[in-house]
Short mmCIF file of C-alpha atoms in Angstrom, two decimals:
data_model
loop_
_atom_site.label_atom_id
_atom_site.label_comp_id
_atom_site.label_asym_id
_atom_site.label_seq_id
_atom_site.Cartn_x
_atom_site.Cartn_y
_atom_site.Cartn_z
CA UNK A 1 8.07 -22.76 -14.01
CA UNK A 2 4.48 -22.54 -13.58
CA UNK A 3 2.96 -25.18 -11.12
CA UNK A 4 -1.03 -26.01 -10.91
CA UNK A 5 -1.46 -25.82 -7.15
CA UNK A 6 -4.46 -28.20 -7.03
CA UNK A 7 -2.48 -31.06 -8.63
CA UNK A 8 0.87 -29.77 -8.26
CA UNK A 9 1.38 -30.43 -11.95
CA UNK A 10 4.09 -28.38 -13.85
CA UNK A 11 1.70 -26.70 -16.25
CA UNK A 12 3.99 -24.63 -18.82
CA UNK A 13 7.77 -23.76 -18.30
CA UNK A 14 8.36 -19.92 -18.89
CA UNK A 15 10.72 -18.98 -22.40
CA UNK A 16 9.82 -22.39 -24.16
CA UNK A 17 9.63 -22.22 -27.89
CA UNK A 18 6.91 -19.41 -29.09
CA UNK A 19 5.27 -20.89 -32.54
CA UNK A 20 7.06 -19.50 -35.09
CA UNK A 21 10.35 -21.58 -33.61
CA UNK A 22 12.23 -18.60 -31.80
CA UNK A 23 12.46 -18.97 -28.15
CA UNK A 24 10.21 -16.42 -26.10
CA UNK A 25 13.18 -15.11 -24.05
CA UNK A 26 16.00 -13.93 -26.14
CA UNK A 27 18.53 -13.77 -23.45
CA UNK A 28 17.09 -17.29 -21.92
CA UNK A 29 14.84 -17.09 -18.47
CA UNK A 30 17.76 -19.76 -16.37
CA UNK A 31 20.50 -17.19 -17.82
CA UNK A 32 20.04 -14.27 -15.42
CA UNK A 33 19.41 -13.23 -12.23
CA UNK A 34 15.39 -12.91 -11.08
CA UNK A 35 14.66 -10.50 -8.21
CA UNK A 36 10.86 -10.61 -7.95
CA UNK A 37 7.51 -11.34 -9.33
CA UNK A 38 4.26 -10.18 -9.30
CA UNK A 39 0.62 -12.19 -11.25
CA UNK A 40 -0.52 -9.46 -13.17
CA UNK A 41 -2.63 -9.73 -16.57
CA UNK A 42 -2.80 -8.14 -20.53
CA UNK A 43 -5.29 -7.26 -22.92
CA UNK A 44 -4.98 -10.56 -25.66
CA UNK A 45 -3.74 -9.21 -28.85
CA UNK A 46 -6.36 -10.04 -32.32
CA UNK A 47 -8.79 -9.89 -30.33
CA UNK A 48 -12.42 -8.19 -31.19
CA UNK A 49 -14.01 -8.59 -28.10
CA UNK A 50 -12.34 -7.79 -24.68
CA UNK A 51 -10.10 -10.30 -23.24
CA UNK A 52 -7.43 -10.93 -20.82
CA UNK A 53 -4.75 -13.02 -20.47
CA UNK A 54 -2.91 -13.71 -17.01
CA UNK A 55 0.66 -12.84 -17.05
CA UNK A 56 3.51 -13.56 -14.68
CA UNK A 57 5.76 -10.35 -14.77
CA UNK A 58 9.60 -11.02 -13.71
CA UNK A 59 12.24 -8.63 -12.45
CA UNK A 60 15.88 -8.54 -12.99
CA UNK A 61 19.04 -7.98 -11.75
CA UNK A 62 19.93 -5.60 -14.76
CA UNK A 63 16.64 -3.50 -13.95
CA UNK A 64 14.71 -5.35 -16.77
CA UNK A 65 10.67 -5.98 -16.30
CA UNK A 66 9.99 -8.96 -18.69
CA UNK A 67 6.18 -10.05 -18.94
CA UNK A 68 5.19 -14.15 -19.68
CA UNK A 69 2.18 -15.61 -20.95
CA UNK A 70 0.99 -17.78 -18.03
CA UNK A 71 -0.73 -20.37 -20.72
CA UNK A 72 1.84 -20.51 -23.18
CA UNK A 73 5.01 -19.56 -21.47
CA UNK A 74 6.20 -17.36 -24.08
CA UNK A 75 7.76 -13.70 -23.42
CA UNK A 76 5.21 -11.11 -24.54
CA UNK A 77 7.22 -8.07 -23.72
CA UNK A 78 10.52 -6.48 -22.12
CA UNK A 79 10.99 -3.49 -20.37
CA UNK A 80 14.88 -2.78 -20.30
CA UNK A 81 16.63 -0.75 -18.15
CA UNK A 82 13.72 0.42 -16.53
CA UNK A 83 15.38 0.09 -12.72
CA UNK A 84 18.86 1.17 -12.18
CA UNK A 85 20.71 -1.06 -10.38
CA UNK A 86 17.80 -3.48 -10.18
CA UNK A 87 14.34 -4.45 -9.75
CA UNK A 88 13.03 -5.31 -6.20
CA UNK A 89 9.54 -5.20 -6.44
CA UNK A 90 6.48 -5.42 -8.82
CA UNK A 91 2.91 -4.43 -7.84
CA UNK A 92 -0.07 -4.90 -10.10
CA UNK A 93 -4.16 -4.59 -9.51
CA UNK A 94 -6.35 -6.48 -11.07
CA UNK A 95 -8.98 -4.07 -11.04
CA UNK A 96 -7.25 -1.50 -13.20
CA UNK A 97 -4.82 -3.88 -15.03
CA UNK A 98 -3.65 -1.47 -17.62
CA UNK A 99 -0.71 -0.70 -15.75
CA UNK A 100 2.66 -2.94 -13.90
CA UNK A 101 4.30 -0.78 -11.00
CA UNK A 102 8.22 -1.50 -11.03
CA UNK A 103 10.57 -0.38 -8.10
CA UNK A 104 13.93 -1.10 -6.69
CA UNK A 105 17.85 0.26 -6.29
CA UNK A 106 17.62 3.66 -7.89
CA UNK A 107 14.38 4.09 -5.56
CA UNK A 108 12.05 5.65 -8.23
CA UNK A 109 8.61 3.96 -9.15
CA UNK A 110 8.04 3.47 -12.84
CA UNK A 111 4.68 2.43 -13.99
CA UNK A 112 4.80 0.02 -17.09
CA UNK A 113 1.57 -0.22 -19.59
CA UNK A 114 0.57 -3.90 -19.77
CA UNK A 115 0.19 -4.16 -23.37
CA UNK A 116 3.28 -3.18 -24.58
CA UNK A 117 6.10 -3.21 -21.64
CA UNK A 118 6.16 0.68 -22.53
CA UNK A 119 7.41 3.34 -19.40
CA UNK A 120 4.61 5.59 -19.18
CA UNK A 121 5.29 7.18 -16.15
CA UNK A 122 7.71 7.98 -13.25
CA UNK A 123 8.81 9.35 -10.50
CA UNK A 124 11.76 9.81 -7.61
CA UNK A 125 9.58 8.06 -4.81
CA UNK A 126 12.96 7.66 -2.08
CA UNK A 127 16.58 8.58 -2.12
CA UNK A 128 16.77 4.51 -0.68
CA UNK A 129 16.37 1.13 -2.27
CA UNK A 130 12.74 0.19 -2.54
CA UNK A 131 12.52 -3.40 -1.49
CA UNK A 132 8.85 -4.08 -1.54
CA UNK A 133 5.88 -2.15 -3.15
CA UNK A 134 1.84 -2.77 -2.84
CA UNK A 135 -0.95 -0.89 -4.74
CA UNK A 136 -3.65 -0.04 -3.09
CA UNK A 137 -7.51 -1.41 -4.47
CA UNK A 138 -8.46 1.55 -6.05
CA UNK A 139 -4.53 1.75 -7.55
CA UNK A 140 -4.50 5.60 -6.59
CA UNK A 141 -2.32 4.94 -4.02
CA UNK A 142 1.51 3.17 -3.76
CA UNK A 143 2.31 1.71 -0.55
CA UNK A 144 6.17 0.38 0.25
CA UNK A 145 9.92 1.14 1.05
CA UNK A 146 12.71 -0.34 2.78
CA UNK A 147 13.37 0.19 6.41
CA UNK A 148 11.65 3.10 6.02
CA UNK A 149 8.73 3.04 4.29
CA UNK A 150 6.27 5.11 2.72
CA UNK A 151 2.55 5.97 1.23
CA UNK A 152 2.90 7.93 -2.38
CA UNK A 153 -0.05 9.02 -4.16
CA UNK A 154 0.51 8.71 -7.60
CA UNK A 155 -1.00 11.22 -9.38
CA UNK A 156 0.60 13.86 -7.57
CA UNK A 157 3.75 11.67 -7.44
CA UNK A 158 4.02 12.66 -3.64
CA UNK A 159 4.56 10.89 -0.58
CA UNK A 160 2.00 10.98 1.99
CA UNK A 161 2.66 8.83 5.06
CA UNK A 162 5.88 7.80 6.21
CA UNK A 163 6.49 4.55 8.40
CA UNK A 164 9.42 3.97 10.82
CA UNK A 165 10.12 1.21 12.94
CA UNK A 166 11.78 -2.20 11.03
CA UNK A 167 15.09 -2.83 11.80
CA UNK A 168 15.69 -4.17 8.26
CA UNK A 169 14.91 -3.39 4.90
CA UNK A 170 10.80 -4.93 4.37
CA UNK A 171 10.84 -7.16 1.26
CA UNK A 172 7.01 -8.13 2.04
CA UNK A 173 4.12 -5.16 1.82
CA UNK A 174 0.41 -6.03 1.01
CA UNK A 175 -2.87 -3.66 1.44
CA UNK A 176 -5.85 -5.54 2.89
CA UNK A 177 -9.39 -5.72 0.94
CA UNK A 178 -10.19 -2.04 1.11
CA UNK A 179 -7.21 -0.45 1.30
CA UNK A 180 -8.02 0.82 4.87
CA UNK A 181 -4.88 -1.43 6.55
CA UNK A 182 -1.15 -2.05 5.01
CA UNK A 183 1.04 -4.45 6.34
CA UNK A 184 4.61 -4.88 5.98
CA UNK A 185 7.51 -7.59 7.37
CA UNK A 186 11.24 -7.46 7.60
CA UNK A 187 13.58 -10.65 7.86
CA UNK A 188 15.89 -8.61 10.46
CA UNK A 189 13.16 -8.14 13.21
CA UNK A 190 10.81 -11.24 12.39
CA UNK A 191 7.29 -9.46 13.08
CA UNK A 192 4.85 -8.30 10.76
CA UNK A 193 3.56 -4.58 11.00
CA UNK A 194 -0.10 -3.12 10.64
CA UNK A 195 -0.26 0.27 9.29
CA UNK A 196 -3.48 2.68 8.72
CA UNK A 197 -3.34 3.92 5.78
CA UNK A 198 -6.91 5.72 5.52
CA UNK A 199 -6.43 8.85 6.86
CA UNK A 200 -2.72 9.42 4.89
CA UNK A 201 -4.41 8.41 1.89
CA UNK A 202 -6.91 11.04 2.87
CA UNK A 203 -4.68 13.51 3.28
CA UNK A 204 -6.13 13.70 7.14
CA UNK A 205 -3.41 15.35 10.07
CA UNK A 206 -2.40 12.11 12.42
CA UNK A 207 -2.38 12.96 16.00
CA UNK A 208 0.61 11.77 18.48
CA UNK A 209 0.63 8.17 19.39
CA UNK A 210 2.73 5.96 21.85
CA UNK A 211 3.96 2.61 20.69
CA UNK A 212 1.40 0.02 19.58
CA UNK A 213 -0.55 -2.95 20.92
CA UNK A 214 1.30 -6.15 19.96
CA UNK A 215 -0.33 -9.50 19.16
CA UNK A 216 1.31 -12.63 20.26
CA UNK A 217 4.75 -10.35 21.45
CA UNK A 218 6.17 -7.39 23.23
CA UNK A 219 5.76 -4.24 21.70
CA UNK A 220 7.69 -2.29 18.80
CA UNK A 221 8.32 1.20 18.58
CA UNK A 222 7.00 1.35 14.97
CA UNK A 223 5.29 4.56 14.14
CA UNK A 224 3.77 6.11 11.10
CA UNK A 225 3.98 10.24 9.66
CA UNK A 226 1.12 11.86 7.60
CA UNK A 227 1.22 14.77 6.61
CA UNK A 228 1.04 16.21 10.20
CA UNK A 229 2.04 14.87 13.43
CA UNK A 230 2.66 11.09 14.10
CA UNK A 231 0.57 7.76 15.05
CA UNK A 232 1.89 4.17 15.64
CA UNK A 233 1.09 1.35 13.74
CA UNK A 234 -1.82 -0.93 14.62
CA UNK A 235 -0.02 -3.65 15.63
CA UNK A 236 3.11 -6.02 15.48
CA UNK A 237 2.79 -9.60 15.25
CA UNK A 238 5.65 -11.44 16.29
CA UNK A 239 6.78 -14.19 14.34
CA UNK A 240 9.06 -17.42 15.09
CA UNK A 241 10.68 -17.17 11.28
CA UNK A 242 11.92 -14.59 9.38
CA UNK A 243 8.57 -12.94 7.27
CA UNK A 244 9.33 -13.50 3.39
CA UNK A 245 5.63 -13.47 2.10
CA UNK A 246 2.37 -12.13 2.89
CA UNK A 247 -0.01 -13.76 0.05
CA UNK A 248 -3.44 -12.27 1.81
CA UNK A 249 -3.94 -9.76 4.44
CA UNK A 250 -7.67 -10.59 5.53
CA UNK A 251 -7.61 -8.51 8.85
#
């Protein structure tokens, strides 16, 4: 479902009947197994002018990437198969929508044209799981992991930081506004980490760092790899709860 969150009105149900009678989902959207989710938006089809449309893009169980029309709740594409063993994570940025970024068991990163649900790309980004996935602003840049995670440039399809330190796979990373700062939070150590992501995305050497300053808890040995040499993370926040969304990342 899709919920106004001014009024907290249901506003359109996702796989309801599309208008020539056929159901938008196929396989029905309370009949399988939904790992993730990500807002994302589509160029509107017949039209002249340039327009977008926002779309809610849903991940499966079965590795399938199906897109919805936020408005009218119908299905406007499916990727299958894309993920083996599963989808974990969806990443989109709004300011180069062409393309949805799709990761999970088989740990490769496909990217997805918006349009038409079509692979166009991918690559082997982990020999792990990748439970959580960000784009940076500028979407040159893919930012996410598991326990381990990692900062991938994507058109050289080649990792360029690597971040060590959760005790538990991450199932929440986000860039903040300018793609200088990445965060990331595990349910199995309940903190939320700061990374710098700059200078890997750069391509800058790191020099050696000791463990990082922590905000509002004792310290975590959390540290990050560049191309050369290591640095810790910003900072950990410690949390009372368990960390299973980061909607913003103003920092």
């Amino acid at each position: 479902h899709v919920y106004d969150t001014g009024t907290g009105r249901l506003k359109v149900t996702l796989g309801q009947e599309a208008s020539n009678g056929q159901t938008g989902d196929a396989v029905g959207p309370l009949m399988e197994r939904h790992t993730c989710a990500a807002w994302a938006c589509a160029p509107r089809k017949k039209k002249k002018s340039a327009s977008w449309s926002t779309v809610l893009a849903v991940g499966t169980a079965a590795g399938d990437v199906k897109a919805f029309d936020a408005q009218l709740g119908q299905l406007k594409w499916r990727a299958k198969g894309c993920i083996e063993g599963g989808v974990f994570a969806l990443a989109h940025c709004p300011q180069h929508p062409g393309l949805l970024y799709a990761s999970g068991a088989s740990g490769q990163l496909v990217s997805l044209s918006m349009e038409t649900g079509e692979v166009q790309d991918s690559f082997q980004a982990s020999k792990h799981a990748l439970t959580c996935l960000a784009l940076s602003p500028d979407a040159r840049h893919a930012y996410g992991g598991g326990a381990t995670l990692g900062l991938w440039q994507l058109d050289g399809q080649q990792r360029v930081a690597k971040y060590t330190g959760h005790e538990g796979p991450a199932h929440v990373a986000v860039f903040a506004p300018g793609g200088a700062i990445a965060a990331s939070a595990s349910a199995s150590d309940r903190h939320i980490a700061l990374w710098s992501t700059a200078a890997a995305a750069e391509d800058q050497p790191h020099a050696n760092g000791a463990s990082p300053a922590s905000v509002g808890g004792s310290a975590k040995k959390l540290k990050s790899k560049g191309v050369k040499g290591l640095q810790p993370a910003l900072a950990s926040v410690s949390m009372d709860q368990a960390v299973r969304s980061l909607d913003t990342c103003a920092v």
